[in-house]
Amino acid sequence: DAKTTQPNSMESNEEEPVHLPCNHSTISGTDYIHWYRQLPSQGPEYVIHGLTSNVNNRMASLAIAEDRKSSTLILHRATLRDAAVYYCILIHAGGTSYGKLTFGQGTILTVHP
Amino acid sequence: DTEVTQTPKHLVMGMTNKKSLKCEQHMGHRAMYWYKQKAKKPPELMFVYSYEKLSINESVPSRFSPECPNSSLLNLHLHALQPEDSALYLCASSQASSGTYEQYFGPGTRLTVT
């Protein structure tokens, strides 16, 4: 599986935008970029995913570099509830991966009031 | 309804006990997953079921035995566990196992082996 690299931790203030980076220089053409987050004492929660184009949903935006070797998860206005571990994960579409998620260490996001 | 339910929430068992964890979803998803998460570590995949067939076993010891009786239900049977098996066990489901769909996670079962 292609590997991702994320900063160990980031901090933000409430109501400010947050940009969480992810490097995936060995990404292959059929790898989807998925983002999940895990709040304290909860199961992981899907945030967003994309293949080549930028994506928006009610939770966040995903900006994918043109060469696809990096991506950025954007939380437009951080709230205290967004404090979590954010995981950037590549999933190989089809084949024998069966959509399995291989979690790295993720980025611990701290949001200050 | 985008909910994955897991029972029980907490389980304490001795090393000679047999117990089962249950996971249920009613979203019509055809892929279901078991993950294990130790304290302060990321989740690790254990098993994947696709269309009720075991598709991936990540070299999990045989004291963990998964079962998918139907498309909505996933069980994890536990027998002769070790204290190091104490962890949060997470179940997830996805529309299909192609990797193009998101996974929905349950809240997990926190297992303590004494």
PDB file of C-alpha atoms in Angstrom:
ATOM      1  CA  ASP A   1       0.000   0.000   0.000  1.00  0.00           C
ATOM      2  CA  ALA A   2       1.198   3.506  -0.774  1.00  0.00           C
ATOM      3  CA  LYS A   3       2.288   5.421   2.306  1.00  0.00           C
ATOM      4  CA  THR A   4       1.108   8.811   3.590  1.00  0.00           C
ATOM      5  CA  THR A   5       2.992  11.326   5.708  1.00  0.00           C
ATOM      6  CA  GLN A   6       1.216  13.740   8.029  1.00  0.00           C
ATOM      7  CA  PRO A   7       2.426  16.157  10.717  1.00  0.00           C
ATOM      8  CA  ASN A   8       2.141  14.673  14.197  1.00  0.00           C
ATOM      9  CA  SER A   9       0.119  17.577  15.523  1.00  0.00           C
ATOM     10  CA  MET A  10      -1.414  20.925  14.616  1.00  0.00           C
ATOM     11  CA  GLU A  11      -3.164  23.658  16.531  1.00  0.00           C
ATOM     12  CA  SER A  12      -5.894  26.061  15.584  1.00  0.00           C
ATOM     13  CA  ASN A  13      -8.155  28.643  17.132  1.00  0.00           C
ATOM     14  CA  GLU A  14     -11.894  28.279  17.139  1.00  0.00           C
ATOM     15  CA  GLU A  15     -13.698  29.714  14.080  1.00  0.00           C
ATOM     16  CA  GLU A  16     -10.464  29.905  12.056  1.00  0.00           C
ATOM     17  CA  PRO A  17      -9.780  27.766   8.974  1.00  0.00           C
ATOM     18  CA  VAL A  18      -7.535  24.733   9.355  1.00  0.00           C
ATOM     19  CA  HIS A  19      -5.419  23.215   6.601  1.00  0.00           C
ATOM     20  CA  LEU A  20      -4.255  19.674   7.329  1.00  0.00           C
ATOM     21  CA  PRO A  21      -1.587  18.487   4.872  1.00  0.00           C
ATOM     22  CA  CYS A  22      -0.855  14.971   3.673  1.00  0.00           C
ATOM     23  CA  ASN A  23       1.995  13.802   1.448  1.00  0.00           C
ATOM     24  CA  HIS A  24       1.607  10.677  -0.645  1.00  0.00           C
ATOM     25  CA  SER A  25       4.396  10.768  -3.186  1.00  0.00           C
ATOM     26  CA  THR A  26       4.050   7.081  -4.170  1.00  0.00           C
ATOM     27  CA  ILE A  27       0.335   7.269  -4.932  1.00  0.00           C
ATOM     28  CA  SER A  28      -0.819   5.186  -7.893  1.00  0.00           C
ATOM     29  CA  GLY A  29      -3.400   6.124 -10.461  1.00  0.00           C
ATOM     30  CA  THR A  30      -6.204   4.106  -8.889  1.00  0.00           C
ATOM     31  CA  ASP A  31      -5.580   5.123  -5.276  1.00  0.00           C
ATOM     32  CA  TYR A  32      -8.377   7.105  -3.685  1.00  0.00           C
ATOM     33  CA  ILE A  33      -7.467   9.650  -1.004  1.00  0.00           C
ATOM     34  CA  HIS A  34      -9.653   9.198   2.056  1.00  0.00           C
ATOM     35  CA  TRP A  35      -9.780  11.272   5.230  1.00  0.00           C
ATOM     36  CA  TYR A  36     -11.170  10.007   8.510  1.00  0.00           C
ATOM     37  CA  ARG A  37     -11.099  11.490  11.960  1.00  0.00           C
ATOM     38  CA  GLN A  38     -11.409   9.988  15.395  1.00  0.00           C
ATOM     39  CA  LEU A  39     -12.748  12.007  18.281  1.00  0.00           C
ATOM     40  CA  PRO A  40     -11.760  10.949  21.795  1.00  0.00           C
ATOM     41  CA  SER A  41     -13.485   7.742  22.932  1.00  0.00           C
ATOM     42  CA  GLN A  42     -15.295   7.278  19.601  1.00  0.00           C
ATOM     43  CA  GLY A  43     -14.924   5.160  16.499  1.00  0.00           C
ATOM     44  CA  PRO A  44     -13.393   6.750  13.395  1.00  0.00           C
ATOM     45  CA  GLU A  45     -15.654   8.975  11.337  1.00  0.00           C
ATOM     46  CA  TYR A  46     -15.525   9.419   7.575  1.00  0.00           C
ATOM     47  CA  VAL A  47     -14.750  12.991   6.522  1.00  0.00           C
ATOM     48  CA  ILE A  48     -14.217  13.113   2.763  1.00  0.00           C
ATOM     49  CA  HIS A  49     -12.530  11.341  -0.146  1.00  0.00           C
ATOM     50  CA  GLY A  50     -11.472  12.046  -3.693  1.00  0.00           C
ATOM     51  CA  LEU A  51      -9.501  10.787  -6.644  1.00  0.00           C
ATOM     52  CA  THR A  52      -8.256  13.696  -8.745  1.00  0.00           C
ATOM     53  CA  SER A  53     -10.551  16.697  -8.422  1.00  0.00           C
ATOM     54  CA  ASN A  54     -11.127  18.863  -5.381  1.00  0.00           C
ATOM     55  CA  VAL A  55     -14.133  17.804  -3.341  1.00  0.00           C
ATOM     56  CA  ASN A  56     -16.467  19.618  -0.977  1.00  0.00           C
ATOM     57  CA  ASN A  57     -19.020  18.301   1.476  1.00  0.00           C
ATOM     58  CA  ARG A  58     -20.792  19.600   4.544  1.00  0.00           C
ATOM     59  CA  MET A  59     -17.874  18.725   6.798  1.00  0.00           C
ATOM     60  CA  ALA A  60     -14.805  19.808   4.853  1.00  0.00           C
ATOM     61  CA  SER A  61     -13.059  20.387   1.544  1.00  0.00           C
ATOM     62  CA  LEU A  62     -10.348  18.274   0.010  1.00  0.00           C
ATOM     63  CA  ALA A  63      -7.776  19.942  -2.191  1.00  0.00           C
ATOM     64  CA  ILE A  64      -5.720  17.523  -4.300  1.00  0.00           C
ATOM     65  CA  ALA A  65      -2.489  18.621  -5.931  1.00  0.00           C
ATOM     66  CA  GLU A  66      -2.339  18.387  -9.699  1.00  0.00           C
ATOM     67  CA  ASP A  67       0.303  15.637  -9.551  1.00  0.00           C
ATOM     68  CA  ARG A  68      -1.694  13.952  -6.755  1.00  0.00           C
ATOM     69  CA  LYS A  69       1.406  13.614  -4.590  1.00  0.00           C
ATOM     70  CA  SER A  70      -0.143  15.658  -1.830  1.00  0.00           C
ATOM     71  CA  SER A  71      -3.536  16.736  -0.562  1.00  0.00           C
ATOM     72  CA  THR A  72      -4.945  19.107   2.021  1.00  0.00           C
ATOM     73  CA  LEU A  73      -8.004  18.708   4.179  1.00  0.00           C
ATOM     74  CA  ILE A  74      -9.612  22.063   4.842  1.00  0.00           C
ATOM     75  CA  LEU A  75     -11.924  22.716   7.765  1.00  0.00           C
ATOM     76  CA  HIS A  76     -13.409  26.090   6.959  1.00  0.00           C
ATOM     77  CA  ARG A  77     -14.240  27.185  10.498  1.00  0.00           C
ATOM     78  CA  ALA A  78     -12.840  25.014  13.252  1.00  0.00           C
ATOM     79  CA  THR A  79     -14.980  24.302  16.277  1.00  0.00           C
ATOM     80  CA  LEU A  80     -14.047  22.650  19.543  1.00  0.00           C
ATOM     81  CA  ARG A  81     -15.846  19.557  18.276  1.00  0.00           C
ATOM     82  CA  ASP A  82     -13.276  19.272  15.466  1.00  0.00           C
ATOM     83  CA  ALA A  83     -10.509  18.408  17.938  1.00  0.00           C
ATOM     84  CA  ALA A  84      -9.574  14.885  16.890  1.00  0.00           C
ATOM     85  CA  VAL A  85      -6.960  12.701  15.233  1.00  0.00           C
ATOM     86  CA  TYR A  86      -7.169  13.127  11.466  1.00  0.00           C
ATOM     87  CA  TYR A  87      -6.066  10.278   9.240  1.00  0.00           C
ATOM     88  CA  CYS A  88      -5.160  10.550   5.569  1.00  0.00           C
ATOM     89  CA  ILE A  89      -5.421   7.114   3.958  1.00  0.00           C
ATOM     90  CA  LEU A  90      -4.906   5.850   0.426  1.00  0.00           C
ATOM     91  CA  ILE A  91      -7.176   3.068  -0.763  1.00  0.00           C
ATOM     92  CA  HIS A  92      -6.427   1.127  -3.898  1.00  0.00           C
ATOM     93  CA  ALA A  93      -9.639   0.841  -5.875  1.00  0.00           C
ATOM     94  CA  GLY A  94     -10.649  -2.660  -6.845  1.00  0.00           C
ATOM     95  CA  GLY A  95      -8.217  -5.529  -6.842  1.00  0.00           C
ATOM     96  CA  THR A  96      -7.595  -7.387  -3.629  1.00  0.00           C
ATOM     97  CA  SER A  97      -7.542  -4.446  -1.222  1.00  0.00           C
ATOM     98  CA  TYR A  98     -11.285  -4.811  -0.531  1.00  0.00           C
ATOM     99  CA  GLY A  99     -11.349  -1.201   0.586  1.00  0.00           C
ATOM    100  CA  LYS A 100      -9.305  -1.881   3.682  1.00  0.00           C
ATOM    101  CA  LEU A 101      -8.154   1.160   5.632  1.00  0.00           C
ATOM    102  CA  THR A 102      -4.505   1.183   6.691  1.00  0.00           C
ATOM    103  CA  PHE A 103      -4.270   3.873   9.362  1.00  0.00           C
ATOM    104  CA  GLY A 104      -1.025   5.763   9.949  1.00  0.00           C
ATOM    105  CA  GLN A 105      -0.334   7.810  13.064  1.00  0.00           C
ATOM    106  CA  GLY A 106      -2.454  10.716  11.847  1.00  0.00           C
ATOM    107  CA  THR A 107      -2.429  14.375  12.888  1.00  0.00           C
ATOM    108  CA  ILE A 108      -3.670  15.352  16.322  1.00  0.00           C
ATOM    109  CA  LEU A 109      -5.636  18.583  15.894  1.00  0.00           C
ATOM    110  CA  THR A 110      -6.046  20.784  18.952  1.00  0.00           C
ATOM    111  CA  VAL A 111      -8.590  23.599  18.754  1.00  0.00           C
ATOM    112  CA  HIS A 112      -8.263  26.475  21.200  1.00  0.00           C
ATOM    113  CA  PRO A 113     -11.318  28.475  22.314  1.00  0.00           C
TER     114      PRO A 113
ATOM    115  CA  ASP B   1     -30.009   5.547   8.941  1.00  0.00           C
ATOM    116  CA  THR B   2     -26.198   5.577   8.802  1.00  0.00           C
ATOM    117  CA  GLU B   3     -25.661   3.753  12.042  1.00  0.00           C
ATOM    118  CA  VAL B   4     -23.482   0.779  12.821  1.00  0.00           C
ATOM    119  CA  THR B   5     -24.302  -0.708  16.196  1.00  0.00           C
ATOM    120  CA  GLN B   6     -22.011  -2.836  18.312  1.00  0.00           C
ATOM    121  CA  THR B   7     -22.800  -4.872  21.383  1.00  0.00           C
ATOM    122  CA  PRO B   8     -21.742  -5.082  24.078  1.00  0.00           C
ATOM    123  CA  LYS B   9     -20.155  -1.684  24.745  1.00  0.00           C
ATOM    124  CA  HIS B  10     -17.830  -3.176  27.340  1.00  0.00           C
ATOM    125  CA  LEU B  11     -16.762  -6.752  27.970  1.00  0.00           C
ATOM    126  CA  VAL B  12     -14.555  -8.256  30.644  1.00  0.00           C
ATOM    127  CA  MET B  13     -13.597 -11.884  30.158  1.00  0.00           C
ATOM    128  CA  GLY B  14     -11.211 -14.399  31.588  1.00  0.00           C
ATOM    129  CA  MET B  15      -8.664 -16.244  29.510  1.00  0.00           C
ATOM    130  CA  THR B  16     -10.741 -19.434  29.500  1.00  0.00           C
ATOM    131  CA  ASN B  17     -14.043 -17.802  28.553  1.00  0.00           C
ATOM    132  CA  LYS B  18     -15.847 -17.858  25.232  1.00  0.00           C
ATOM    133  CA  LYS B  19     -17.651 -14.688  24.238  1.00  0.00           C
ATOM    134  CA  SER B  20     -18.904 -13.008  21.085  1.00  0.00           C
ATOM    135  CA  LEU B  21     -18.983  -9.443  19.796  1.00  0.00           C
ATOM    136  CA  LYS B  22     -21.844  -8.393  17.580  1.00  0.00           C
ATOM    137  CA  CYS B  23     -22.059  -5.763  14.865  1.00  0.00           C
ATOM    138  CA  GLU B  24     -25.148  -4.782  12.899  1.00  0.00           C
ATOM    139  CA  GLN B  25     -25.945  -2.392  10.062  1.00  0.00           C
ATOM    140  CA  HIS B  26     -29.135  -1.820   8.092  1.00  0.00           C
ATOM    141  CA  MET B  27     -27.753   0.340   5.293  1.00  0.00           C
ATOM    142  CA  GLY B  28     -27.657  -2.476   2.748  1.00  0.00           C
ATOM    143  CA  HIS B  29     -23.876  -2.446   2.818  1.00  0.00           C
ATOM    144  CA  ARG B  30     -22.157  -5.518   1.401  1.00  0.00           C
ATOM    145  CA  ALA B  31     -18.702  -5.055   2.937  1.00  0.00           C
ATOM    146  CA  MET B  32     -18.031  -5.345   6.652  1.00  0.00           C
ATOM    147  CA  TYR B  33     -14.812  -4.965   8.604  1.00  0.00           C
ATOM    148  CA  TRP B  34     -13.317  -5.720  12.006  1.00  0.00           C
ATOM    149  CA  TYR B  35     -10.546  -3.474  13.322  1.00  0.00           C
ATOM    150  CA  LYS B  36      -8.617  -3.647  16.584  1.00  0.00           C
ATOM    151  CA  GLN B  37      -7.338  -0.526  18.339  1.00  0.00           C
ATOM    152  CA  LYS B  38      -4.910  -0.587  21.241  1.00  0.00           C
ATOM    153  CA  ALA B  39      -4.683   2.431  23.525  1.00  0.00           C
ATOM    154  CA  LYS B  40      -3.111   5.499  21.884  1.00  0.00           C
ATOM    155  CA  LYS B  41      -2.542   3.594  18.607  1.00  0.00           C
ATOM    156  CA  PRO B  42      -4.359   3.773  15.273  1.00  0.00           C
ATOM    157  CA  PRO B  43      -6.879   1.071  14.347  1.00  0.00           C
ATOM    158  CA  GLU B  44      -5.547  -2.057  12.628  1.00  0.00           C
ATOM    159  CA  LEU B  45      -7.550  -4.167  10.224  1.00  0.00           C
ATOM    160  CA  MET B  46      -8.343  -7.725  11.287  1.00  0.00           C
ATOM    161  CA  PHE B  47     -10.912  -9.070   8.818  1.00  0.00           C
ATOM    162  CA  VAL B  48     -12.889  -8.036   5.750  1.00  0.00           C
ATOM    163  CA  TYR B  49     -16.114  -9.644   4.573  1.00  0.00           C
ATOM    164  CA  SER B  50     -17.387  -8.906   1.104  1.00  0.00           C
ATOM    165  CA  TYR B  51     -20.819 -10.221   0.137  1.00  0.00           C
ATOM    166  CA  GLU B  52     -20.753 -12.391   3.278  1.00  0.00           C
ATOM    167  CA  LYS B  53     -17.522 -14.103   2.266  1.00  0.00           C
ATOM    168  CA  LEU B  54     -14.296 -13.699   4.188  1.00  0.00           C
ATOM    169  CA  SER B  55     -12.021 -11.779   1.826  1.00  0.00           C
ATOM    170  CA  ILE B  56      -9.141 -10.706   4.059  1.00  0.00           C
ATOM    171  CA  ASN B  57      -7.724 -12.207   7.254  1.00  0.00           C
ATOM    172  CA  GLU B  58      -4.742 -10.142   8.337  1.00  0.00           C
ATOM    173  CA  SER B  59      -2.974 -13.122   9.940  1.00  0.00           C
ATOM    174  CA  VAL B  60      -5.184 -12.885  12.991  1.00  0.00           C
ATOM    175  CA  PRO B  61      -4.699 -15.652  15.612  1.00  0.00           C
ATOM    176  CA  SER B  62      -7.312 -18.383  15.513  1.00  0.00           C
ATOM    177  CA  ARG B  63      -8.593 -17.451  18.959  1.00  0.00           C
ATOM    178  CA  PHE B  64     -10.486 -14.760  17.028  1.00  0.00           C
ATOM    179  CA  SER B  65     -13.132 -16.288  14.769  1.00  0.00           C
ATOM    180  CA  PRO B  66     -15.257 -14.034  12.566  1.00  0.00           C
ATOM    181  CA  GLU B  67     -18.658 -14.914  11.215  1.00  0.00           C
ATOM    182  CA  CYS B  68     -21.015 -13.160   8.811  1.00  0.00           C
ATOM    183  CA  PRO B  69     -24.399 -14.927   9.078  1.00  0.00           C
ATOM    184  CA  ASN B  70     -26.129 -12.468   6.755  1.00  0.00           C
ATOM    185  CA  SER B  71     -25.492  -9.178   5.017  1.00  0.00           C
ATOM    186  CA  SER B  72     -26.513  -7.100   8.055  1.00  0.00           C
ATOM    187  CA  LEU B  73     -24.717  -8.935  10.800  1.00  0.00           C
ATOM    188  CA  LEU B  74     -21.086  -9.534  11.689  1.00  0.00           C
ATOM    189  CA  ASN B  75     -19.876 -11.466  14.708  1.00  0.00           C
ATOM    190  CA  LEU B  76     -16.466 -11.933  16.268  1.00  0.00           C
ATOM    191  CA  HIS B  77     -16.184 -15.047  18.410  1.00  0.00           C
ATOM    192  CA  LEU B  78     -13.538 -14.956  21.104  1.00  0.00           C
ATOM    193  CA  HIS B  79     -11.959 -17.944  22.816  1.00  0.00           C
ATOM    194  CA  ALA B  80      -8.901 -18.422  25.023  1.00  0.00           C
ATOM    195  CA  LEU B  81      -7.817 -14.819  24.691  1.00  0.00           C
ATOM    196  CA  GLN B  82      -4.678 -13.361  26.223  1.00  0.00           C
ATOM    197  CA  PRO B  83      -4.405 -10.175  28.297  1.00  0.00           C
ATOM    198  CA  GLU B  84      -2.624  -8.494  25.373  1.00  0.00           C
ATOM    199  CA  ASP B  85      -5.838  -8.891  23.363  1.00  0.00           C
ATOM    200  CA  SER B  86      -7.429  -6.206  25.522  1.00  0.00           C
ATOM    201  CA  ALA B  87      -8.358  -3.412  23.133  1.00  0.00           C
ATOM    202  CA  LEU B  88     -11.186  -1.515  21.467  1.00  0.00           C
ATOM    203  CA  TYR B  89     -12.749  -3.652  18.739  1.00  0.00           C
ATOM    204  CA  LEU B  90     -14.318  -1.620  15.967  1.00  0.00           C
ATOM    205  CA  CYS B  91     -16.729  -2.758  13.311  1.00  0.00           C
ATOM    206  CA  ALA B  92     -17.272  -0.870  10.058  1.00  0.00           C
ATOM    207  CA  SER B  93     -19.365  -1.273   6.943  1.00  0.00           C
ATOM    208  CA  SER B  94     -19.231   0.069   3.426  1.00  0.00           C
ATOM    209  CA  GLN B  95     -21.523  -0.028   0.417  1.00  0.00           C
ATOM    210  CA  ALA B  96     -19.004  -2.236  -1.342  1.00  0.00           C
ATOM    211  CA  SER B  97     -15.403  -3.250  -0.904  1.00  0.00           C
ATOM    212  CA  SER B  98     -14.126  -1.427  -3.977  1.00  0.00           C
ATOM    213  CA  GLY B  99     -12.371   1.298  -2.015  1.00  0.00           C
ATOM    214  CA  THR B 100     -14.437   4.018  -3.648  1.00  0.00           C
ATOM    215  CA  TYR B 101     -16.970   4.175  -0.827  1.00  0.00           C
ATOM    216  CA  GLU B 102     -16.705   5.506   2.690  1.00  0.00           C
ATOM    217  CA  GLN B 103     -16.732   3.267   5.736  1.00  0.00           C
ATOM    218  CA  TYR B 104     -19.111   3.788   8.616  1.00  0.00           C
ATOM    219  CA  PHE B 105     -17.770   2.791  12.011  1.00  0.00           C
ATOM    220  CA  GLY B 106     -19.546   1.651  15.113  1.00  0.00           C
ATOM    221  CA  PRO B 107     -18.612   2.981  18.561  1.00  0.00           C
ATOM    222  CA  GLY B 108     -16.626  -0.148  19.362  1.00  0.00           C
ATOM    223  CA  THR B 109     -16.553  -2.771  22.098  1.00  0.00           C
ATOM    224  CA  ARG B 110     -13.966  -2.205  24.779  1.00  0.00           C
ATOM    225  CA  LEU B 111     -12.618  -5.612  25.714  1.00  0.00           C
ATOM    226  CA  THR B 112     -10.621  -6.383  28.840  1.00  0.00           C
ATOM    227  CA  VAL B 113      -9.071  -9.832  29.227  1.00  0.00           C
ATOM    228  CA  THR B 114      -8.169 -10.757  32.784  1.00  0.00           C
TER     229      THR B 114
END
